[in-house]
XYZ file of C-alpha atoms in Angstrom:
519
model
C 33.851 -37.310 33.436
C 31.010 -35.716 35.338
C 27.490 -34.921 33.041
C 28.178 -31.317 33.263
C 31.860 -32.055 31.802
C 30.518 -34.269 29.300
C 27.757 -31.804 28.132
C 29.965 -28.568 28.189
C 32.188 -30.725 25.684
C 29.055 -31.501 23.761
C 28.138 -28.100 23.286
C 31.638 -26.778 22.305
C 31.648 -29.219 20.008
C 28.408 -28.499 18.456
C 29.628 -24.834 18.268
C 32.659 -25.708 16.330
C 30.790 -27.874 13.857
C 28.375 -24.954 13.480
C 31.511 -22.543 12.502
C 33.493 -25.388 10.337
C 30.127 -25.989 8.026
C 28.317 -22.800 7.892
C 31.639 -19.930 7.503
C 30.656 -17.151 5.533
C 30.198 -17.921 2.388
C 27.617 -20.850 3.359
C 25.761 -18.934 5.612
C 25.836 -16.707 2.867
C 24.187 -18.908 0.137
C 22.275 -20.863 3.100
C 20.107 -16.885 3.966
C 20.127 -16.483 0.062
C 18.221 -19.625 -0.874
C 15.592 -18.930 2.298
C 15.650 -15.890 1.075
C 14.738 -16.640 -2.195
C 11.499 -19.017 -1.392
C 10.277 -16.121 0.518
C 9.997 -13.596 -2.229
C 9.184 -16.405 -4.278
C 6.053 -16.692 -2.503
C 5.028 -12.904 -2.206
C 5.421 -13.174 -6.065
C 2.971 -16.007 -6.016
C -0.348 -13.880 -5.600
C 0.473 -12.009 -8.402
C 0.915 -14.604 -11.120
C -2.301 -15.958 -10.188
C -5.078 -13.116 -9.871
C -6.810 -14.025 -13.098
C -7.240 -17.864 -11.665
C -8.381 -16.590 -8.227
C -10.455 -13.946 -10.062
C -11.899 -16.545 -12.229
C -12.888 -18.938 -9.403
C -14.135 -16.611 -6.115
C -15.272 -13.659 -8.533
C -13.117 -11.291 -7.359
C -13.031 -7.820 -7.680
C -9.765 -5.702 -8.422
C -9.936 -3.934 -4.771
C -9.875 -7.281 -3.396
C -7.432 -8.615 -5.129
C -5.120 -6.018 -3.923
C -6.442 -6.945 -0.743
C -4.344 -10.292 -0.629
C -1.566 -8.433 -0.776
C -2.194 -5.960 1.989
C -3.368 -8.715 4.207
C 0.089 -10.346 3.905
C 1.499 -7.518 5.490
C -0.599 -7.035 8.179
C 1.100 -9.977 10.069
C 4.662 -8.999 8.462
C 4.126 -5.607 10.006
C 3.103 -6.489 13.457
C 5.130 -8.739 14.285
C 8.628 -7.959 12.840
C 9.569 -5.679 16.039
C 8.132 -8.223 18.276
C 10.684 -10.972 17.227
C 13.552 -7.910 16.959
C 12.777 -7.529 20.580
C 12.718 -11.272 21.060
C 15.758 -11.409 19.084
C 17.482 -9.168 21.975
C 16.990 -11.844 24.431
C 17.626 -15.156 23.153
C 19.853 -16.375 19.764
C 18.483 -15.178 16.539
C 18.560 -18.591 14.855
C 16.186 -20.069 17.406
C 13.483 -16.717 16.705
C 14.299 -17.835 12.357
C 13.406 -21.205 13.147
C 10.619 -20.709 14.840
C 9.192 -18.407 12.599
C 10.513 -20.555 9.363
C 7.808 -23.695 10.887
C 5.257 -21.068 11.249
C 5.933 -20.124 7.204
C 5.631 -23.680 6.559
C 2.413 -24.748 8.236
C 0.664 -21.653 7.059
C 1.599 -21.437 3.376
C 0.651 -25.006 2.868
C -2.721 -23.807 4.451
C -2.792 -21.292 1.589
C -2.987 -24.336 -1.198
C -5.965 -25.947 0.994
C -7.731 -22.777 0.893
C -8.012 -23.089 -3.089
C -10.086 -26.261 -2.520
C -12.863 -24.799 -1.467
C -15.008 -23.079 -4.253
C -17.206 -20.758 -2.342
C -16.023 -17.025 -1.330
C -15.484 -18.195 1.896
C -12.021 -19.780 0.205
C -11.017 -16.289 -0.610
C -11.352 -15.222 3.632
C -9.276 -17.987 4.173
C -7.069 -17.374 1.613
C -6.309 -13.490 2.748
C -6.092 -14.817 7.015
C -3.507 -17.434 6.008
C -1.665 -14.432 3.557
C -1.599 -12.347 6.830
C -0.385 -15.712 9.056
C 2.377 -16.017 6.253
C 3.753 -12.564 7.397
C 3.716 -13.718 11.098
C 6.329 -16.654 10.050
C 8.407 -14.096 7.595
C 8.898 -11.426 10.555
C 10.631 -13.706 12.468
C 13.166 -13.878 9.611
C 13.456 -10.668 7.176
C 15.231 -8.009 9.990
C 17.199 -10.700 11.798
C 18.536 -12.461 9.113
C 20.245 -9.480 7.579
C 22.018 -8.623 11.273
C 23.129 -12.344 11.653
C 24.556 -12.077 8.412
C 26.167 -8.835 8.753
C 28.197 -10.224 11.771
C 29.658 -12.891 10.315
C 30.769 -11.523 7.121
C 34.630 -10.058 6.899
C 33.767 -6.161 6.893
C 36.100 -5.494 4.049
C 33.270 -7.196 1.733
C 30.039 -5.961 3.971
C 28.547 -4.190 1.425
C 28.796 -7.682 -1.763
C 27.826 -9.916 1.084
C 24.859 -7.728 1.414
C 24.210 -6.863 -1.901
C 23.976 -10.828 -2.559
C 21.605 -11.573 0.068
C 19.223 -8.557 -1.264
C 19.259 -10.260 -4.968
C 16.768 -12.533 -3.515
C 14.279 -10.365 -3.573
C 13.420 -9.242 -6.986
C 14.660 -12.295 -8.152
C 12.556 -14.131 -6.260
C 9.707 -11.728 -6.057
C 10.001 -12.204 -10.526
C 10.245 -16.065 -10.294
C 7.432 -16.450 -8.094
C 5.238 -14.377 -10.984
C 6.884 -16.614 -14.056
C 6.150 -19.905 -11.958
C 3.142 -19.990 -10.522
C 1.154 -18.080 -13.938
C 2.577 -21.666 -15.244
C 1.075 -23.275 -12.277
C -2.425 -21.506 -12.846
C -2.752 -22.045 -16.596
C -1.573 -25.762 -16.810
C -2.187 -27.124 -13.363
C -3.759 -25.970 -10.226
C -2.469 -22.604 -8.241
C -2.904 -24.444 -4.916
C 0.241 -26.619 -5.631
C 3.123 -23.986 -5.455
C 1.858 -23.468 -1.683
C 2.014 -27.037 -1.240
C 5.557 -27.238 -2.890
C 7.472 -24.275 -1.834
C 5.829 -24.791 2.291
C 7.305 -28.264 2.103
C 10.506 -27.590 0.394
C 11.357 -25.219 3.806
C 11.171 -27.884 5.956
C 14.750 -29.250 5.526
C 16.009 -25.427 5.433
C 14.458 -24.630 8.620
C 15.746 -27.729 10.265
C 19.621 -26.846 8.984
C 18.615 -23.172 11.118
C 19.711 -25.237 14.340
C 22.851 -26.256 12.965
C 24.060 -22.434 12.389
C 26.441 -20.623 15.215
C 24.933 -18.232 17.626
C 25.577 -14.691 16.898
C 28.238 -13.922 19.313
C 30.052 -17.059 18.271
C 30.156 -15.456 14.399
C 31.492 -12.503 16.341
C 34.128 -13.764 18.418
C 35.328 -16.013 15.289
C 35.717 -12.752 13.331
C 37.267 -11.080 16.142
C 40.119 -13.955 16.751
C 40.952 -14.266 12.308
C 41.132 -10.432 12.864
C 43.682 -11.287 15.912
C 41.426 -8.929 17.973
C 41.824 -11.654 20.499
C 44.600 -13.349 19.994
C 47.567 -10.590 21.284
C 50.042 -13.495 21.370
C 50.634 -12.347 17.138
C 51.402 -9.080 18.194
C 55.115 -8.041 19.506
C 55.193 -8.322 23.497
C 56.533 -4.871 23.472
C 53.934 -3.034 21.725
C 51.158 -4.486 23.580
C 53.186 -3.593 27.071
C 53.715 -0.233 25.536
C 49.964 0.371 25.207
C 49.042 -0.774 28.383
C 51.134 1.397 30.334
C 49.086 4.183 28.612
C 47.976 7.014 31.425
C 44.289 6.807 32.106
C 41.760 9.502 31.787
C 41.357 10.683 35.860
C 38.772 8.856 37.117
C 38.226 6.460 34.314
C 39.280 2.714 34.286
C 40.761 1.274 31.672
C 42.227 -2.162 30.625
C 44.487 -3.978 27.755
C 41.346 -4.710 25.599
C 39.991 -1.060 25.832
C 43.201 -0.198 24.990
C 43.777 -2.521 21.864
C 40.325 -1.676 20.643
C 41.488 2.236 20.780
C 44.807 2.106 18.998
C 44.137 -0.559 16.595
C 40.390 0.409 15.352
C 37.176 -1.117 16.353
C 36.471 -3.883 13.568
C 32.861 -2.553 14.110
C 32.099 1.071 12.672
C 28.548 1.364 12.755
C 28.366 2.848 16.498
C 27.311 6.232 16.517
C 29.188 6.785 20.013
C 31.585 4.687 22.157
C 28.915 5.406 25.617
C 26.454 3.221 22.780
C 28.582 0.394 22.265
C 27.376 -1.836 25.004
C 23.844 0.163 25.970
C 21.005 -2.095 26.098
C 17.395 -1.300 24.714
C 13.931 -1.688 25.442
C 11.535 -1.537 22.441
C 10.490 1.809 23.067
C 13.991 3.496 24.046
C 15.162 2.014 20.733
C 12.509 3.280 18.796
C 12.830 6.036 20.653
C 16.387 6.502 19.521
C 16.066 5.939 15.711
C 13.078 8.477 15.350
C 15.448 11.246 16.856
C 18.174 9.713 14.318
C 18.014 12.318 11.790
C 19.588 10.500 9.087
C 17.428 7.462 9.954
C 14.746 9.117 9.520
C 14.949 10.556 6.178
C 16.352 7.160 5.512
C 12.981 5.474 6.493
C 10.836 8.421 4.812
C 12.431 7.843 1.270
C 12.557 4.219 1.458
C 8.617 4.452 2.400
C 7.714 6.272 -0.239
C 9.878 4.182 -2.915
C 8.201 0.697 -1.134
C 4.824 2.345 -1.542
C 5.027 2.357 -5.251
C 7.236 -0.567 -5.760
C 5.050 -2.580 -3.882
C 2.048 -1.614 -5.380
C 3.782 -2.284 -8.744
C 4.822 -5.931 -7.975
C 1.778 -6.704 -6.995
C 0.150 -5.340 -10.116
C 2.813 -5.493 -12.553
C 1.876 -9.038 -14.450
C -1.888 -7.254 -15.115
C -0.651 -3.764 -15.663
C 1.599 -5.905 -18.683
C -1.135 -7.739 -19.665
C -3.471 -4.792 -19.925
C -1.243 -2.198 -21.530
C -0.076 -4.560 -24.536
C -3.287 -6.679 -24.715
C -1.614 -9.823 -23.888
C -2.489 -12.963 -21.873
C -2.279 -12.832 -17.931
C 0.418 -15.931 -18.358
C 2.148 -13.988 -21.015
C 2.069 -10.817 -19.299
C 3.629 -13.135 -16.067
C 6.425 -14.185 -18.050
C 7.187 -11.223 -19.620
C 7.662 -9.149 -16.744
C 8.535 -11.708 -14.443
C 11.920 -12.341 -17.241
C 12.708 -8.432 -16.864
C 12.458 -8.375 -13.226
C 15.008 -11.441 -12.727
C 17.365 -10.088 -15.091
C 17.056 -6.681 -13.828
C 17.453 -7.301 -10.458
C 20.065 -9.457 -9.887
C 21.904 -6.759 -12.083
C 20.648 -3.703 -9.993
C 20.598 -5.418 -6.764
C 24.552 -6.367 -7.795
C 25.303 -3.046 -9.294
C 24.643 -0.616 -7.260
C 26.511 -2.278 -4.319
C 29.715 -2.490 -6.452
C 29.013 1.055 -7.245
C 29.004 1.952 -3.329
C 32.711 0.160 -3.326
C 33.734 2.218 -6.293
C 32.867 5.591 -4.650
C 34.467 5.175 -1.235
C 32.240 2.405 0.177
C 29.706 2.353 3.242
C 31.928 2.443 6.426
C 30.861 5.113 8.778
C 28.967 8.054 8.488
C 30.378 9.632 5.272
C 29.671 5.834 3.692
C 25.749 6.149 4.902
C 25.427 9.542 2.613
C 26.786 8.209 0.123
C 24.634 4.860 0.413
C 21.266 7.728 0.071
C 23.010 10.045 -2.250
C 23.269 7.081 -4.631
C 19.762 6.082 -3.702
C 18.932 9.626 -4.255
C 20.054 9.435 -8.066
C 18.863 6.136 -9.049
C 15.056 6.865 -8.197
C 16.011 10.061 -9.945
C 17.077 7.831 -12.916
C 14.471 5.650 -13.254
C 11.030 8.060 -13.334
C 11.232 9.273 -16.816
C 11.946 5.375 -18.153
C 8.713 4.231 -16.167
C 6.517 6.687 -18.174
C 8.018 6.193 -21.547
C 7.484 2.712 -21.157
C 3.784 2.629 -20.605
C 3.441 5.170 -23.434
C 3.868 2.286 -25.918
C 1.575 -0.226 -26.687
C 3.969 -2.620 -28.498
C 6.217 -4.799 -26.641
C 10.047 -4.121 -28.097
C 9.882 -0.117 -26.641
C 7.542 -1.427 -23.735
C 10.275 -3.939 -22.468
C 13.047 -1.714 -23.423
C 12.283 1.148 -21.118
C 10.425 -0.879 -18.362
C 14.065 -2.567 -18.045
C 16.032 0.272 -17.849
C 13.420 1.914 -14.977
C 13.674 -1.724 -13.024
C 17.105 -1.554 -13.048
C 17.836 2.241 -11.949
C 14.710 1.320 -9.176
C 16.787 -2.397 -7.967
C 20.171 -0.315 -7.584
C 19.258 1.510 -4.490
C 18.530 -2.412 -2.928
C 22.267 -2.803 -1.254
C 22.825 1.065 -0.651
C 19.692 1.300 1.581
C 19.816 -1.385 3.434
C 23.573 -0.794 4.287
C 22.374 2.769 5.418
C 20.176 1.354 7.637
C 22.953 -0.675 9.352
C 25.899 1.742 9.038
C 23.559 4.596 10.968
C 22.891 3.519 13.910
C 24.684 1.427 16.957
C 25.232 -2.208 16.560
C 23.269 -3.063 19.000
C 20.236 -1.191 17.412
C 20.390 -3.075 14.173
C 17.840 -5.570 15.092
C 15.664 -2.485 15.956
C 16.644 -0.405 13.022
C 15.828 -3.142 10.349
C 12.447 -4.223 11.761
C 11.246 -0.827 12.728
C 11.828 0.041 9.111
C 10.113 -2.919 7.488
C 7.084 -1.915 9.753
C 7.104 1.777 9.100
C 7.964 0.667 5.382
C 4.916 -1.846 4.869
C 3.170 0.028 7.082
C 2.663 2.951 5.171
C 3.978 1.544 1.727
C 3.049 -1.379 -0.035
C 0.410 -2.813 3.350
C -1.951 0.152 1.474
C -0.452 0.581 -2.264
C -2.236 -2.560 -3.199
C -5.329 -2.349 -2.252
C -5.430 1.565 -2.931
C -4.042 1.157 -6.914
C -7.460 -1.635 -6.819
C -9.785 1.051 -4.935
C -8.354 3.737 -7.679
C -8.751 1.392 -10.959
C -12.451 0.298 -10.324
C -13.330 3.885 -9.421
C -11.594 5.111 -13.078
C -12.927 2.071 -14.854
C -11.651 -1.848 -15.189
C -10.546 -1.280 -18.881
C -7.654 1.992 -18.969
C -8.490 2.297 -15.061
C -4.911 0.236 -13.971
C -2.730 1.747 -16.748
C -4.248 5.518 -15.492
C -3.783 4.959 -11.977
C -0.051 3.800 -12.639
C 0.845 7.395 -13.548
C -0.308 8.542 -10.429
C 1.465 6.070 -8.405
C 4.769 6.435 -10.179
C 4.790 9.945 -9.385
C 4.929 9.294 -5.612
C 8.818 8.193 -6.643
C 9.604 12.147 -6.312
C 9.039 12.295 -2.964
C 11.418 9.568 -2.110
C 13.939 11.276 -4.083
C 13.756 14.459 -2.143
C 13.881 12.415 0.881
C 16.960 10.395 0.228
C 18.915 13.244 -0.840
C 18.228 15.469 2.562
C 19.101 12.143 4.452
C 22.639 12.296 2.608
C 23.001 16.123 2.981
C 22.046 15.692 6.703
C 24.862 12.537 6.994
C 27.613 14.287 5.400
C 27.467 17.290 7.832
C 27.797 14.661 10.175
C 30.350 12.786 9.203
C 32.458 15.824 10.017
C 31.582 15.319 13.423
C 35.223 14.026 15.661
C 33.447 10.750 16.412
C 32.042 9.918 13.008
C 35.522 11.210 11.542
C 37.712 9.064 13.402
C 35.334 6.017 12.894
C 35.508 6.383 9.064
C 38.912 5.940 8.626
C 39.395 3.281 5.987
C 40.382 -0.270 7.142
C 43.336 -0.435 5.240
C 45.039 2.970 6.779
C 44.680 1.269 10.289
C 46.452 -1.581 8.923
C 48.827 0.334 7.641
C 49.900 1.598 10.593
C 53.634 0.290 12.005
C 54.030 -0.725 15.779
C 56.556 2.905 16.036
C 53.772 4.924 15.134
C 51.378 3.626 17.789
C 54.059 3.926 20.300
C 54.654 7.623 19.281
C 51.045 7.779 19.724
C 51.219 6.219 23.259
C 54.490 8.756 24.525
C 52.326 11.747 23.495
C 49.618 10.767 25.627
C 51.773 9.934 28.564
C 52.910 13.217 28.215
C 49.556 15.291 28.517
């Protein structure tokens, strides 16, 4: 056996092992757990402001500045590696950018050992640096997980993998405020960057995208016609073709059978490739994509602004201990969004699910309602100053805001072709941090030591929370605008639901085929 033959056996090999140990459900849990150390960490800041304000002499403005700095990199970056991503497997861009997340967060701890202000500096560069290494991850990770999922549970799969982030986000607040009080801040960098080694190293081990796809395809029997009666395939192929247009047997499968795939927007899109700037191109003249990205802007500008702040505004507004404060909103944010994040994906299902266009409006109608939903909660609950009616309504406004978590993020999928989905989800984390929570941190800061340090946070809170109507206004033109759509022939036939193509017997497709000999 020649080199080549013994190294083309290697690799097939190495493929098949991939597929054997990480199938869906691994891959699944595999994303979730990176997932979860990553919004761990952007949680981290937060728990710990009084200890970094206690030891640099921090104001509030620059506290908030830690958390803008950590998206300046996140921002950049993300379509970089989406356009990277485009060229070579996604697994080898994750990896990359999880040893990036590694070597800078444990630079994060080593930044706490050094007591003058000039700690801070380094501090905020290696927050930015973090965002480099999470870019590489946070809109590919989502894509490689949506192709190797079966698309009859798309939307749980998703909502799953999204439950990482307030849960994470929350745990990161609980944990390090422990870390702060009773030990030393700098450790949790030093723990969680080491404890991603081993999970970036198992990256290598996972199967290329197109291998997820063509496994799908051949459990589907896309590819394997042998199931199929010899007549009905023979039938279909002796289909008349359009003048002028070729066609073959797999065209002609994927056209009588259904595409497994319904997020194209057009069949001519299917197999387009595109540059940075024709895809970005492309989604800002996406309608629906863009009210999409405005709502979801407007709902990350508060929301982010809020999880950065939330453990002080706690602290502040019932007199309580930063730690306490941690805890306590860190244990409502866990709860509530691993509830929400779970809820309002099963509530997509309920309703008619997210396939096609007439699934995306739903996805921002539901969106829509939940930010709706959640505004007069948010007030109430700062109106108390006593922690049984505080925590009651701040949970019920969490949980309304983490429903729209698997809705969204489907939409942003569903709408566009699936070869834009790399583009689609890092364009909109960079328009999202961007213009949401890269300024809502430092701005709620700016706003709170221009009101006053004592009621200056709690003041500025009902300001921000207002912002919330604007993304409801948004989301609900985006699912006006995607319903008149889906009445559109190519959205129409493309949301037919999976189980009335399978329902369809080998005499009705042949009925089909006879007709359009005739024409």
């Amino acid at each position: 056996m020649s080199f080549r033959e013994k190294f083309d056996s290697f690799v097939k090999a190495y493929k098949a092992f991939g597929l054997r140990i990480f199938g869906p459900k691994v891959l699944l849990a595999y994303l979730f757990i990176i997932n979860l150390f990553i919004y761990f960490d952007r949680g981290c800041i937060s728990g710990m402001l009084e200890s970094l304000e206690k030891q640099w002499k921090i104001s509030e403005s620059e506290q908030g500045a830690l958390g803008s700095a950590f998206m300046v990199g996140y921002m950049i970056f993300g379509p970089i590696f989406a356009q990277l991503a485009s060229k070579f497997e996604m697994k080898y861009i994750i990896f990359i950018g999880l040893c990036i997340w590694c070597v800078v967060t444990a630079a994060c701890g080593f930044s706490g050992l050094i007591p003058a202000k000039s700690g801070y500096y380094l501090l905020a560069v290696c927050r930015a640096l973090v965002g480099v290494g999470e870019a590489a991850y946070a809109p590919i990770a989502c894509t490689l997980l949506d192709d190797a999922v079966p698309p009859k549970h798309r939307t749980l799969y998703i909502s799953i993998f999204y439950v990482a982030l307030p849960a994470g986000v929350a745990l990161g607040y609980g944990v390090s405020s422990l870390f702060a009080a009773y030990l030393h801040w700098t450790l949790v960098f030093f723990i969680e960057g080491a404890a991603m080694i081993p999970l970036s190293l198992l990256m290598l081990v996972v199967p290329s995208q197109e291998d997820y796809r063509k496994d799908r395809k051949e459990k589907e029997g896309l590819l394997q016609s042998e199931e199929r009666p010899i007549e009905e395939i023979k039938d279909k192929t002796e289909r008349t073709p359009i003048i002028g247009q070729e066609t073959n047997n797999n065209s002609i499968l994927d056209e009588n059978l259904g595409e497994e795939n319904t997020n194209q927007v057009t069949p001519q899109n299917q197999d387009r490739k595109y540059n940075i700037f024709q895809a970005i191109y492309s989604l800002l003249t996406n309608s629906v994509y863009l009210f999409a990205l405005l709502g979801y802007t407007m709902y990350t500008f508060v929301i982010g602004a809020l999880s950065f702040w939330g453990p002080s505004l706690v602290a502040k507004n019932l007199g309580i201990s930063h730690t306490t404060g941690s805890l306590g909103f860190s244990a409502v944010s866990v709860v509530t969004g691993l509830i929400g994040s779970m809820l309002g994906g099963v509530i997509l299902d309920l309703i008619g699910g997210s396939k096609g266009m007439i699934g995306c409006a739903r996805a921002l109608l539901l969106c829509s309602i939940y930010v709706l939903i959640s505004m007069p909660f948010g007030y109430l609950a700062f109106l108390f100053r006593t922690p049984v009616p505080f925590f009651i309504f701040l949970f019920l406004a969490e949980l309304a805001v983490f429903c729209i978590t698997s809705p969204v993020n489907v939409a942003f999928l569903t709408v566009v072709s699936p070869n834009l989905r790399n583009y689609s989800m890092s364009f909109q984390i960079f328009t999202i941090h961007a213009l949401g929570d890269f300024p809502s941190p430092y701005a709620v800061g700016a706003v709170a030591d221009f009101i006053g340090k004592r009621t200056g946070l709690i003041k500025t809170f009902y300001i921000l929370w207002s912002v919330l109507v604007l993304a409801v206004i948004f989301f609900f033109f985006g699912a006006l605008v995607a319903r008149s759509k889906s009445k559109l022939p190519q959205w129409r036939e493309k949301s037919l639901p999976e189980e009335e193509e399978e329902e369809k017997n080998p005499e009705e497709i042949i009925n089909n085929t006879d007709q359009v000999k005739t024409i």
